[in-house]
Amino acid sequence: MSIRYDQEKKLLTLETRSSTYQMQVDRYGFLHHLYYGRQVDGANMAYLNSSYDRGFSGNPYDVKFDRTFSLDTLPQEYTSFGVGDFRINGLSVVNGDGSYGADFRYIGHKILPGKYAIPDMPAVYDNGGEAETLEVSLMDPVTRLMVKLRYGVFEDKDIITRCAEIVNWGQENVRLEKVASLCLDMPFGKWDLVHFHGRHCMERQVERTPLIHSIQTIASKRGMTSHHHNSFVILCDHETTEDSGDCYGLMLMYSGNHKTEIEVDQLENTRVVMGIHDAQFLWTLPPGESFHTPEVLLTYSPSGFTQLSHNYHTIIRHNVCRGKYKMARRPILLNNWEATYFNFTLDKLLHIAEQAAELGVEMFVMDDGWFGRRDSDNSGLGDWYVNEAKLPGGLAPLIEKVNALGLKFGLWIEPEMVNEDSDLYRAHPDWAFSLPNRHPMMGRNQLVLDLSRQDVRDYLYECIARLLRENRIEYIKWDMNRSLSDVYSRQLPRERQGEVSHRYVLGVYELMDRLTTDFPDVLFEGCAGGGGRFDPAILYYSPQIWCSDDTDPIERIKIQYGTSFGYPVSTMGAHVSASPNHQTGRTTPLKTRGVVAMSGTFGYELDPNKLSDEEKEEVRRQIAAFKKYYWLIQDGLYYRLTKPQDDGFYSAWQFVAQDGSESLINMVVSSPQPNSALVHVRLKGLDPDGVYIDEGQEQRRYRGSALMYGGYTFPVLHGDYPSMQIHLVRVGEAVKD
Ligand code: GLA
């Protein structure tokens, strides 16, 4: 039983392998947060709550003579603005009479088998018997506004999910100005914040700063998760490292505007509030209706970031990603984008596909430029029918020939967008977001379709479904190439315009849901100008996401490193591209590009006809190596061995089979130096008593413990950004005296 209720003490305890989460109902009905941290084996943590009279921290009316009791200092599970908790709050509500605030008191709870689902939204799922749900109901006795706090407990996987449902049991409409998924009080402790910032072509860069007495915000108002601030943060001790120390992960399963606030309050307590951004959010909730927030995936590790990442890797791989390709080996693809951009013909594509097939590639993906009048990124979006000038006879001749080469065929689409210069826009200008009587902001010269509208979604569904019905398309890259602005729906009344951003996201989910349900054999890859929508919600619909538009391997090391804190390698789209690299102009060896792309879904994004014979041999070697290491890479445990931003001249990372039987160590000299020091890394995760050989150097044998505590020394490598992979195989156990 991972959830327990102590009736006498009114204690609710959630237990996972390494953590305990506890809350308590008091005699007034307030729900106190007591503890989230290392397993305490069911101990009652109520003693942690001590309260003193604090100036300017008032007291609820019913406790008025107890000046020590204040919502402003009490650790709580969920809080509302306006009734005496002056810290950041989870909820801001305007009641029917115009007043602000809700006074939530406990009215009951349920413990249910399995993991709750969230209507119309992606959520972590239970594979059968591995999760339990706690649902705690709090109600405002006057307005009868209810909040149901839901907790999904995955005991073995060390994950707790949280979300909230607001139900209006009153007689009047209420307006929700802010509804967070979670409020997490962390009394005591001084924490560092780790977050993942960036920009287009430079996503998820790791930054770690100590919290100060302030309200710090990690957020996106771009209508998307964003390249700029991923909706994932870690709070950790100042001393926490990869292998030791307390850390907490909070990851929002949502793809629109998001906001994580972290406040260190007057008494040095930390509070985190995470959920949909309240900017341009105003939701009218009529009597009898509910509002559901997206959920947060929480994890706690007592032993550093590596364990925290492993917890996320496991839950995302097994309980977020779905469908045929969740566990199946994904095809090694070649995408024509960086090979041709918009400039291609049928013959040119076939020439590429022929050479790709010859080298061992398994799927050919035609990227942007195949539809409408799409000869540049200024026109055509919205017209999802073939550009016959480029592809006479439609998709069929291309797909048939590609299939005849033994390759699967994949296609790029960007369904959420429209160009002004398109038949779709000319027919339905009102389908694109714009503010009344104004010109909208252009982004890549395109506009965003109003996916809050059913008619728009139905139209898009039909376009894409027709393509998939009529053609043998086995992969779809679903792109999204601008931030949302001018968000205004012509189908909603003025007082409901604050709902459009969220309804847009729900619309995207509905469309993705219909297509992935109706075409279960298609492999979907998410994309938003690279990794602008890299989040667990998109991974619910597509098991992989194009990680970044930057394919330079040296930059990619940093991007994939940051991404790895929350997301498994099996989700990171990574390709070998041409050199010099198109984004940075840097020249790197093909081998190094292969080593980096192999720590992802692996594929190519270049014209293979331009490779020398020697390079073609290298590609064949890479493909053979990727196939050989596939399960070790995708299912193995991932270890970061260096911090690319400050560990000097090389980067290293490692995969270890879950049973310790083999390991792949990857090392790239990311900043070559003359007369350099030796590259020496302490390996991780090996069987300490196992005897390993380094494949290719079988005469040397190493004890697992020796490699982990003494380390492994690489030979000195010379040249521009050289790299090396070491494959260790366990050949026996050490004989002990
Ligand atoms: C985005 C994607 C790229 C490519 C282009 C096509 O930038 O991230 O991979 O598909 O669009 O326009």
PDB file of N, CA, C and O and ligand atoms in Angstrom, residues 200 337 342 367-368 374 412 444 477 479 481 527-530 546 549 605, ligand 1:
ATOM      1  N   HIS A 200      16.292  29.369 -29.555  1.00  0.00           N
ATOM      2  CA  HIS A 200      16.241  28.523 -30.747  1.00  0.00           C
ATOM      3  C   HIS A 200      17.659  28.080 -31.096  1.00  0.00           C
ATOM      4  O   HIS A 200      18.579  28.888 -31.097  1.00  0.00           O
ATOM      5  N   TRP A 337      16.017  17.629 -45.045  1.00  0.00           N
ATOM      6  CA  TRP A 337      15.979  19.075 -44.813  1.00  0.00           C
ATOM      7  C   TRP A 337      17.323  19.753 -45.049  1.00  0.00           C
ATOM      8  O   TRP A 337      17.468  20.596 -45.932  1.00  0.00           O
ATOM      9  N   PHE A 342      14.338  23.809 -49.384  1.00  0.00           N
ATOM     10  CA  PHE A 342      13.133  23.775 -50.223  1.00  0.00           C
ATOM     11  C   PHE A 342      13.423  23.367 -51.673  1.00  0.00           C
ATOM     12  O   PHE A 342      12.509  23.192 -52.471  1.00  0.00           O
ATOM     13  N   ASP A 367      11.047  16.321 -45.823  1.00  0.00           N
ATOM     14  CA  ASP A 367      10.760  17.424 -44.897  1.00  0.00           C
ATOM     15  C   ASP A 367       9.949  18.505 -45.603  1.00  0.00           C
ATOM     16  O   ASP A 367       9.286  18.258 -46.616  1.00  0.00           O
ATOM     17  N   ASP A 368      10.018  19.695 -45.099  1.00  0.00           N
ATOM     18  CA  ASP A 368       9.250  20.849 -45.569  1.00  0.00           C
ATOM     19  C   ASP A 368       9.441  21.083 -47.075  1.00  0.00           C
ATOM     20  O   ASP A 368      10.514  20.839 -47.618  1.00  0.00           O
ATOM     21  N   ARG A 374       4.871  25.845 -51.789  1.00  0.00           N
ATOM     22  CA  ARG A 374       5.856  25.959 -50.726  1.00  0.00           C
ATOM     23  C   ARG A 374       7.269  25.923 -51.297  1.00  0.00           C
ATOM     24  O   ARG A 374       7.973  24.906 -51.185  1.00  0.00           O
ATOM     25  N   TRP A 412       6.927  15.356 -43.410  1.00  0.00           N
ATOM     26  CA  TRP A 412       6.891  16.524 -42.512  1.00  0.00           C
ATOM     27  C   TRP A 412       5.562  17.257 -42.684  1.00  0.00           C
ATOM     28  O   TRP A 412       5.086  17.438 -43.815  1.00  0.00           O
ATOM     29  N   ARG A 444       8.109  33.818 -38.733  1.00  0.00           N
ATOM     30  CA  ARG A 444       8.526  33.059 -39.935  1.00  0.00           C
ATOM     31  C   ARG A 444       7.510  33.282 -41.058  1.00  0.00           C
ATOM     32  O   ARG A 444       7.170  32.391 -41.793  1.00  0.00           O
ATOM     33  N   LYS A 477       6.595  13.847 -39.077  1.00  0.00           N
ATOM     34  CA  LYS A 477       7.281  14.845 -38.223  1.00  0.00           C
ATOM     35  C   LYS A 477       6.321  16.014 -38.092  1.00  0.00           C
ATOM     36  O   LYS A 477       6.013  16.692 -39.075  1.00  0.00           O
ATOM     37  N   ASP A 479       5.631  19.499 -36.926  1.00  0.00           N
ATOM     38  CA  ASP A 479       6.418  20.680 -36.584  1.00  0.00           C
ATOM     39  C   ASP A 479       5.516  21.822 -36.098  1.00  0.00           C
ATOM     40  O   ASP A 479       4.283  21.778 -36.259  1.00  0.00           O
ATOM     41  N   ASN A 481       6.295  26.113 -35.776  1.00  0.00           N
ATOM     42  CA  ASN A 481       7.440  26.996 -35.963  1.00  0.00           C
ATOM     43  C   ASN A 481       7.269  28.462 -35.597  1.00  0.00           C
ATOM     44  O   ASN A 481       7.914  29.325 -36.203  1.00  0.00           O
ATOM     45  N   CYS A 527       8.109  18.216 -32.908  1.00  0.00           N
ATOM     46  CA  CYS A 527       9.137  19.185 -33.306  1.00  0.00           C
ATOM     47  C   CYS A 527       8.531  20.573 -33.145  1.00  0.00           C
ATOM     48  O   CYS A 527       7.335  20.761 -33.366  1.00  0.00           O
ATOM     49  N   ALA A 528       9.330  21.530 -32.745  1.00  0.00           N
ATOM     50  CA  ALA A 528       8.892  22.925 -32.770  1.00  0.00           C
ATOM     51  C   ALA A 528      10.153  23.743 -33.002  1.00  0.00           C
ATOM     52  O   ALA A 528      10.811  24.168 -32.053  1.00  0.00           O
ATOM     53  N   GLY A 529      10.515  23.902 -34.269  1.00  0.00           N
ATOM     54  CA  GLY A 529      11.779  24.573 -34.579  1.00  0.00           C
ATOM     55  C   GLY A 529      12.883  23.886 -33.784  1.00  0.00           C
ATOM     56  O   GLY A 529      13.657  24.534 -33.094  1.00  0.00           O
ATOM     57  N   GLY A 530      12.917  22.550 -33.847  1.00  0.00           N
ATOM     58  CA  GLY A 530      13.785  21.774 -32.965  1.00  0.00           C
ATOM     59  C   GLY A 530      13.030  21.474 -31.686  1.00  0.00           C
ATOM     60  O   GLY A 530      11.908  20.987 -31.705  1.00  0.00           O
ATOM     61  N   TRP A 546      12.267  16.061 -32.113  1.00  0.00           N
ATOM     62  CA  TRP A 546      13.503  16.620 -32.691  1.00  0.00           C
ATOM     63  C   TRP A 546      14.084  17.577 -31.656  1.00  0.00           C
ATOM     64  O   TRP A 546      13.459  18.564 -31.277  1.00  0.00           O
ATOM     65  N   ASP A 549      17.271  22.358 -33.619  1.00  0.00           N
ATOM     66  CA  ASP A 549      17.650  22.636 -35.002  1.00  0.00           C
ATOM     67  C   ASP A 549      19.158  22.781 -35.138  1.00  0.00           C
ATOM     68  O   ASP A 549      19.662  22.939 -36.245  1.00  0.00           O
ATOM     69  N   GLU A 605      20.969  13.682 -41.811  1.00  0.00           N
ATOM     70  CA  GLU A 605      20.317  14.873 -42.339  1.00  0.00           C
ATOM     71  C   GLU A 605      21.314  15.546 -43.267  1.00  0.00           C
ATOM     72  O   GLU A 605      21.844  16.603 -42.980  1.00  0.00           O
TER      73      GLU A 605
HETATM   74  C1  GLA B   1      11.835  23.527 -38.369  1.00  0.00           C
HETATM   75  C2  GLA B   1      12.355  22.147 -38.012  1.00  0.00           C
HETATM   76  C3  GLA B   1      13.408  21.738 -39.018  1.00  0.00           C
HETATM   77  C4  GLA B   1      12.804  21.726 -40.402  1.00  0.00           C
HETATM   78  C5  GLA B   1      12.219  23.092 -40.716  1.00  0.00           C
HETATM   79  C6  GLA B   1      11.437  23.052 -42.013  1.00  0.00           C
HETATM   80  O1  GLA B   1      12.787  24.502 -38.172  1.00  0.00           O
HETATM   81  O2  GLA B   1      12.868  22.117 -36.723  1.00  0.00           O
HETATM   82  O3  GLA B   1      13.925  20.462 -38.690  1.00  0.00           O
HETATM   83  O4  GLA B   1      11.813  20.742 -40.467  1.00  0.00           O
HETATM   84  O5  GLA B   1      11.348  23.535 -39.694  1.00  0.00           O
HETATM   85  O6  GLA B   1      10.895  24.265 -42.324  1.00  0.00           O
END
